[in-house]
Amino acid sequence: MSTPMTPGITKGRLPAETLAENFDDLHAPFAPHEAAVAADRCYFCHDAPCVTACPTDIDIPLFIRQISTGTPEAAGKTIFDQNILGGMCARVCPTEDLCEQACVRELAEGKPVEIGRLQRHATDTLMARQSHPYERAPETGKKVAVVGAGPAGLACAHRLAMHGHDVTVYDAEAKAGGLNEFGIAAYKSTDDFAAREVDWLTGIGGITVKTGMRLGEQLALDDLVGNFSAVFLAVGLGGVNALRSAGEDKDGVRDAVDFIKELRQAGDLTALPVGRDVVVIGGGMTAVDAAVQSKLLGAQNVTIAYRRGRERMGASEYEQDLAASKGVRLMFNAQPVAIHGNGTVREIELEYTSDDGSSLKGTGETVRLAADQVFKAIGQTLTTDGGLDMDGGKIAVTGAGRTSRAGVWAGGDCANGGDDLTVTAVAEGRDAAMDIHAMLSV
Amino acid sequence: MADLTTDFLGIKSPNPFWLASAPPTDKEYNVRRAFEAGWGGVVWKTLGAEGPPVVNVNGPRYGAIYGADRRLLGLNNIELITDRPLETNLEEITRVKADYPDRAMIVSIMVPCEEQAWKDILPRVAATGADGIELNFGCPHGMSERGMGAAVGQVPEYIEMVTRWCKQYYDKPVIVKLTPNITDVRKPAAAAMRGGADAVSLINTINSITSVNLDTMSPEPSIDGKGSHGGYCGPAVKPIAMSMVSEIARNPETHGLPISGIGGITTWRDAAEFISLGCGNVQVCTAAMTYGFKIVQEMISGLSLWMDEKGYTSVEEVVGRAVPNVTDWQYLNLNYVAKAKISQDDCIKCGRCYAACEDTSHQAIAMSDDRTFRVVDEECVACNLCVDVCPVDGCITMEPMAPGEVDPRTGKVVEKEYANWTTHPNNPGAVAAE
Ligand SMILES: Cc1cc2nc3c(=O)[nH]c(=O)nc-3n(C[C@H](O)[C@H](O)[C@H](O)COP(=O)(O)OP(=O)(O)OC[C@H]3O[C@@H](n4cnc5c(N)ncnc54)[C@H](O)[C@@H]3O)c2cc1C
Ligand SMILES: Cc1cc2nc3c(=O)[nH]c(=O)nc-3n(C[C@H](O)[C@H](O)[C@H](O)COP(=O)(O)O)c2cc1C
Ligand code: SF4
C-alpha cells in the first residue's frame, strides 16, 4: 500500500473511504429545510440583476419564489424552460462570477442568495419526480444534424426536438456529454450525473445519438449539409496547446485534460495513479481542477505554476481559494523553461517573469521544483473547423451562431464569442436551435 | 436604569409586563417559572364555575401564519378556559401569591351570565389573596356557544350588568377584558365603565381561520377532518389592538379609564407603543408561547434603556403620550407635503420600490440602465409604499418640504398654515375657515 509520500507515479495513495469522501459533492445538496431558509432570502428584485448575469436568462426570482411556496417542481420547470442543462449548470457554474456576483445581497451583505444550490434543489427535485417534463410539437419531418454531444450540442438538440424536428447527434467519443462527462471536476458531477442527465434530456424523443463518429474521419461536413436541412457544430476545443519547453516529451508529462478524462472514467479511484510531487502548468479552470484532484487523490505536494500574476489568472478567486484550501500551492510569475530527468521527469525548471501589462518577460532567474508528474493546462484549441471561416482560432459566427456557410451553425467552445463555460455553451446551443427552427419554419 | 415599577389600579408590580390569561398562566408550575424569569404579574388562565371542568379537543388546537424564515406572525387557537378543577386552581393561586407578594396576581373568570354564578365564585377567588379579577368577555369560540365569553362581550348591556354584580360581590379591582369581534369597541368599553369597571383590557383574540389543508380540504387546526374558527393573536393583530386601544383612550366618554393593553406585544417597543396609546400596563401571550418566558428580560432592558434615553423616570409618565396625536382623517394637515428620498449610499439596487411604484402607485421612481433608482418629485405623492417595501431600513425616507417651496407635482407653494379637509374647497360639506 502506498502513501502520499511514496515517490513516483503510483496508485492507492489513500484508502478507498478517504477517496470517496474527497470526491463527494463539493456542495452537498440542500435538505428541504435548508432550501426553504435559503429561498426566503431572495428579495424578488425587479428586473433582477441575477437574471441579466445568467447567460441563459433563467428567471431566478420566480424559481426561488416557487421553491419558497413549496413547489420545487414548478421551480425546476422555470429553470429548464431556459436551460435544459440547468441541473449540470447548478453544479458547475462559477456562480461567484455570474448570478450570485450580481445578487443585491452580495452588494448589501457580501452574502448572496445561494442561487446555484437552490437551482440544484429545484432541478434535482423535478428530475427525480418526473421522467421528462416536455412534450414534442407534432413532427415536422425536418432533419437536423448536431456534431458534438457536449452541452452546446445537447441543448440545441433538445430545443429542436421539442419543436418537432428529427435530430441526429454525432460524437467522436464513445459516450455523449462532452466535457460534462470527461472534463468537469469529479466532485462537481457526482453519481454519474452527466450520463443521467443525457438520458433524461433525450427522454423527450426525436433525438438519435450516434457515438464513435468523428467529423473529419467517419463524417464529412459536405455530406451532412447534403443529407440534413441544417447542421449545428458543437465540437468544443479538443486539442491541447504545446508547452514549447525542452523535455516536454519525457515520461510523466501529460495533458491535464487527459488526466481528468481518465479520472472521470475511472471506476475505482484507488487504481488511478498520481505523482507524489505534481506540478500543473497553467492558470485556468483546468489547471485548478487537475491540481485539486491530484491532491484529493493523495499527491503529497501539488503546485500550480502560472506565468503571470494572480490578477490575470483565468480561474476565479473562488477557484483559487478552493485550490488553496485543499493544500495546493499557487505560484505566480513563473514559466517553464525545461523539464529535467533521465527519460522520466524528476524536476521542472521555472523562470521568474515580470509582466508590465503589455509583454511578459523572463527575468533570467530560474528555480527548480521536484516533479514526478507534470500536467499541461495551458489551453485547448479547436481541432476540427470543417473548412469554415475562422476568427481567433475559433469558428467565426454571427447572430445566433450562423457560420460562413449557409445551413451550418456553430456554438459552444468551438465558436467565437462568449466565455468558455457550460452555461454559455447551453445558451448558444439553444439560441442556434431557435434560429434553425425559424429558418426551417419558413 | 429607569424604574419600571407600575401601579395599575393600586396593584403594584415590578414592571408593566404581565402574562395574559392563557396557557402560560394555566398552572402553578408555569406561573412560578414566569415569576422567576421576571414577569411583573400574571392573569391566571380563566376559571369556570364549580363542577366538572370543560374539556378541550384532543387534537391540535393551534394554527399559524408565518413570515420569512418561518417566523411566527400570527397564531390561532381553539382552546377553551381551564380544563382543571376550580379547587385545584384556587389552591395553586393561593400558594403562588403567598410566595410572590410583590407580583400582580389577577384571576380571570368566566361563569354563566347569572347573578348567582358570580355570587358563588367571587368570594372563593377573594379568599386566594389575588390582587384583582379580569372578566373574560372575549373568548370567541366554544364558550360563546354556551352564552359566555364573546357572547356576553358583544352585548354592552350584559357587560354592564355582569360588571355591576362583580363590583357588588368583590371588593378588589375589576378589569373587563374586551373582545375585538365587534364593530365599535367604544360601546362595550363604555358599558364596562357604567357597570363600575376599574379598567378594561384588550384585545382578546379575533375570529379566524389560519389555513386550509388543500389535501383534506379541512381548515387547520384540523380535528378529524374538520376545523372551527379560532382566536387569532400574535404580532399580526397588534395594529388592530392598538387602534382599538386608541379609540377607547381618546373617546370623551371613556377617556381616562385605565387600560391594560394586549395583542401582539412581542418586544419592549411594542409595549412602549401600547403604553403611549394610553395603556397603564401590557399583557403578553403569544410572544411568550413562541420564545419562552425569557423574553421578558429583553422587554425590561429595552424599555428602561429607552426611558433613560428619553428622560422618563416612570412608566406612568409615558402612559397616553401619543393619545393627543391620534385624530380623525379629516383633521390631518393637507398642507403638509413630503417627498420620498432614496439614499444612493444605502440602496442595494433590488428595484422593489420601482416595481411597487411603477405597477401599483404613481410612476414616481425612475430607473436607469445602471440600476440607479431616483424619485421623480413631479410624480411622487409621498404615499410611503416605496419605504414600506424597501428591504433596507432607512434607505428610503419621507422628507417634508419646507413652507415656501414649490411642490413640483402640483406647482403649488407649500403653505405654512395648517389646513384640513373640513375647510377644503373640494369638500361639499366644507365650512369656512375661521
Ligand atoms: C477541465 C475542465 C474543467 C471545466 N470546468 C468547468 C466548470 O466547472 N464550469 C463551467 O462552466 N465550465 C467548465 N469548463 C468549460 C466547459 O466544460 C466547456 O465550456 C463546455 O463543456 C463547452 O461545451 P461544448 O458543448 O461547446 O463543448 P464540449 O463539452 O467540449 O463538447 C464537445 C463535444 O464534441 C465532441 N467532438 C469533438 N470533436 C469532434 C469531431 N470532430 N467530431 C465529432 N464530435 C467531436 C467531443 O467528443 C465532445 O463530446 C471546464 C473545462 C475543462 C476542460
Ligand atoms: C392602500 C389600500 C387601499 C385600499 N382601498 C380600498 C378601497 O378603496 N375599497 C375597498 O373595498 N378596499 C380597499 N382596500 C382593501 C383591499 O381591497 C383588501 O380588502 C385588503 O387589502 C385585504 O386584502 P390583502 O391584505 O390580501 O391584500 C385597500 C387596501 C389597500 C392596501
Ligand atoms: S406542544 Fe405539541 S405535542 Fe406538546 S401538547 Fe402541545 S401540541 Fe401536543
mmCIF file with all atom_site columns, N, CA, C and O in Angstrom, chain B residues 15 82 120 124 163 186 190 202 207 239 267 318-319 354 393 399:
data_model
loop_
_atom_site.group_PDB
_atom_site.id
_atom_site.type_symbol
_atom_site.label_atom_id
_atom_site.label_alt_id
_atom_site.label_comp_id
_atom_site.label_asym_id
_atom_site.label_entity_id
_atom_site.label_seq_id
_atom_site.pdbx_PDB_ins_code
_atom_site.Cartn_x
_atom_site.Cartn_y
_atom_site.Cartn_z
_atom_site.occupancy
_atom_site.B_iso_or_equiv
_atom_site.pdbx_formal_charge
_atom_site.auth_seq_id
_atom_site.auth_comp_id
_atom_site.auth_asym_id
_atom_site.auth_atom_id
_atom_site.pdbx_PDB_model_num
ATOM 1  N N  . ASN B 1 15  ? -42.721 45.568 37.123 1.00 0.00 ? 15  ASN B N  1
ATOM 2  C CA . ASN B 1 15  ? -42.628 46.065 35.755 1.00 0.00 ? 15  ASN B CA 1
ATOM 3  C C  . ASN B 1 15  ? -44.010 45.957 35.125 1.00 0.00 ? 15  ASN B C  1
ATOM 4  O O  . ASN B 1 15  ? -44.898 45.294 35.677 1.00 0.00 ? 15  ASN B O  1
ATOM 5  N N  . THR B 1 82  ? -59.809 27.071 31.463 1.00 0.00 ? 82  THR B N  1
ATOM 6  C CA . THR B 1 82  ? -59.079 25.991 32.137 1.00 0.00 ? 82  THR B CA 1
ATOM 7  C C  . THR B 1 82  ? -59.890 24.693 32.131 1.00 0.00 ? 82  THR B C  1
ATOM 8  O O  . THR B 1 82  ? -61.108 24.707 32.314 1.00 0.00 ? 82  THR B O  1
ATOM 9  N N  . ASP B 1 120 ? -71.425 33.093 43.681 1.00 0.00 ? 120 ASP B N  1
ATOM 10 C CA . ASP B 1 120 ? -70.792 31.889 44.208 1.00 0.00 ? 120 ASP B CA 1
ATOM 11 C C  . ASP B 1 120 ? -69.268 31.931 44.096 1.00 0.00 ? 120 ASP B C  1
ATOM 12 O O  . ASP B 1 120 ? -68.550 31.570 45.017 1.00 0.00 ? 120 ASP B O  1
ATOM 13 N N  . ARG B 1 124 ? -64.773 32.964 46.741 1.00 0.00 ? 124 ARG B N  1
ATOM 14 C CA . ARG B 1 124 ? -63.725 31.951 46.719 1.00 0.00 ? 124 ARG B CA 1
ATOM 15 C C  . ARG B 1 124 ? -62.460 32.515 46.074 1.00 0.00 ? 124 ARG B C  1
ATOM 16 O O  . ARG B 1 124 ? -61.350 32.215 46.481 1.00 0.00 ? 124 ARG B O  1
ATOM 17 N N  . THR B 1 163 ? -70.615 43.323 35.163 1.00 0.00 ? 163 THR B N  1
ATOM 18 C CA . THR B 1 163 ? -69.606 44.124 35.848 1.00 0.00 ? 163 THR B CA 1
ATOM 19 C C  . THR B 1 163 ? -70.160 44.652 37.178 1.00 0.00 ? 163 THR B C  1
ATOM 20 O O  . THR B 1 163 ? -69.480 44.633 38.205 1.00 0.00 ? 163 THR B O  1
ATOM 21 N N  . ARG B 1 186 ? -65.828 51.064 21.283 1.00 0.00 ? 186 ARG B N  1
ATOM 22 C CA . ARG B 1 186 ? -66.120 52.078 22.300 1.00 0.00 ? 186 ARG B CA 1
ATOM 23 C C  . ARG B 1 186 ? -67.382 51.725 23.089 1.00 0.00 ? 186 ARG B C  1
ATOM 24 O O  . ARG B 1 186 ? -67.495 52.073 24.262 1.00 0.00 ? 186 ARG B O  1
ATOM 25 N N  . ALA B 1 190 ? -67.550 51.537 27.121 1.00 0.00 ? 190 ALA B N  1
ATOM 26 C CA . ALA B 1 190 ? -68.395 52.481 27.877 1.00 0.00 ? 190 ALA B CA 1
ATOM 27 C C  . ALA B 1 190 ? -69.342 51.709 28.801 1.00 0.00 ? 190 ALA B C  1
ATOM 28 O O  . ALA B 1 190 ? -69.603 52.127 29.939 1.00 0.00 ? 190 ALA B O  1
ATOM 29 N N  . LEU B 1 202 ? -57.655 44.792 26.612 1.00 0.00 ? 202 LEU B N  1
ATOM 30 C CA . LEU B 1 202 ? -57.966 44.398 25.240 1.00 0.00 ? 202 LEU B CA 1
ATOM 31 C C  . LEU B 1 202 ? -56.691 44.370 24.416 1.00 0.00 ? 202 LEU B C  1
ATOM 32 O O  . LEU B 1 202 ? -55.739 45.067 24.777 1.00 0.00 ? 202 LEU B O  1
ATOM 33 N N  . ASN B 1 207 ? -61.716 36.289 15.620 1.00 0.00 ? 207 ASN B N  1
ATOM 34 C CA . ASN B 1 207 ? -62.211 35.126 14.858 1.00 0.00 ? 207 ASN B CA 1
ATOM 35 C C  . ASN B 1 207 ? -61.343 34.897 13.621 1.00 0.00 ? 207 ASN B C  1
ATOM 36 O O  . ASN B 1 207 ? -61.096 35.836 12.866 1.00 0.00 ? 207 ASN B O  1
ATOM 37 N N  . PRO B 1 239 ? -51.649 45.798 15.174 1.00 0.00 ? 239 PRO B N  1
ATOM 38 C CA . PRO B 1 239 ? -52.234 47.050 14.664 1.00 0.00 ? 239 PRO B CA 1
ATOM 39 C C  . PRO B 1 239 ? -53.716 47.184 14.996 1.00 0.00 ? 239 PRO B C  1
ATOM 40 O O  . PRO B 1 239 ? -54.205 48.294 15.272 1.00 0.00 ? 239 PRO B O  1
ATOM 41 N N  . THR B 1 267 ? -42.066 42.762 21.719 1.00 0.00 ? 267 THR B N  1
ATOM 42 C CA . THR B 1 267 ? -40.806 43.398 22.116 1.00 0.00 ? 267 THR B CA 1
ATOM 43 C C  . THR B 1 267 ? -41.106 44.569 23.048 1.00 0.00 ? 267 THR B C  1
ATOM 44 O O  . THR B 1 267 ? -42.256 45.002 23.165 1.00 0.00 ? 267 THR B O  1
ATOM 45 N N  . VAL B 1 318 ? -45.169 57.895 30.656 1.00 0.00 ? 318 VAL B N  1
ATOM 46 C CA . VAL B 1 318 ? -45.298 57.588 29.229 1.00 0.00 ? 318 VAL B CA 1
ATOM 47 C C  . VAL B 1 318 ? -46.754 57.328 28.853 1.00 0.00 ? 318 VAL B C  1
ATOM 48 O O  . VAL B 1 318 ? -47.158 57.550 27.708 1.00 0.00 ? 318 VAL B O  1
ATOM 49 N N  . VAL B 1 319 ? -47.546 56.907 29.841 1.00 0.00 ? 319 VAL B N  1
ATOM 50 C CA . VAL B 1 319 ? -48.916 56.478 29.555 1.00 0.00 ? 319 VAL B CA 1
ATOM 51 C C  . VAL B 1 319 ? -49.703 57.583 28.837 1.00 0.00 ? 319 VAL B C  1
ATOM 52 O O  . VAL B 1 319 ? -49.810 58.706 29.327 1.00 0.00 ? 319 VAL B O  1
ATOM 53 N N  . TYR B 1 354 ? -39.184 50.410 -7.289 1.00 0.00 ? 354 TYR B N  1
ATOM 54 C CA . TYR B 1 354 ? -39.574 50.724 -8.666 1.00 0.00 ? 354 TYR B CA 1
ATOM 55 C C  . TYR B 1 354 ? -40.793 49.905 -9.080 1.00 0.00 ? 354 TYR B C  1
ATOM 56 O O  . TYR B 1 354 ? -41.772 50.434 -9.590 1.00 0.00 ? 354 TYR B O  1
ATOM 57 N N  . ASP B 1 393 ? -33.682 49.087 5.934  1.00 0.00 ? 393 ASP B N  1
ATOM 58 C CA . ASP B 1 393 ? -34.268 50.053 6.852  1.00 0.00 ? 393 ASP B CA 1
ATOM 59 C C  . ASP B 1 393 ? -33.561 51.401 6.706  1.00 0.00 ? 393 ASP B C  1
ATOM 60 O O  . ASP B 1 393 ? -32.332 51.461 6.730  1.00 0.00 ? 393 ASP B O  1
ATOM 61 N N  . GLU B 1 399 ? -39.201 62.943 3.165  1.00 0.00 ? 399 GLU B N  1
ATOM 62 C CA . GLU B 1 399 ? -38.666 64.248 3.551  1.00 0.00 ? 399 GLU B CA 1
ATOM 63 C C  . GLU B 1 399 ? -39.752 65.315 3.396  1.00 0.00 ? 399 GLU B C  1
ATOM 64 O O  . GLU B 1 399 ? -40.238 65.549 2.302  1.00 0.00 ? 399 GLU B O  1
#
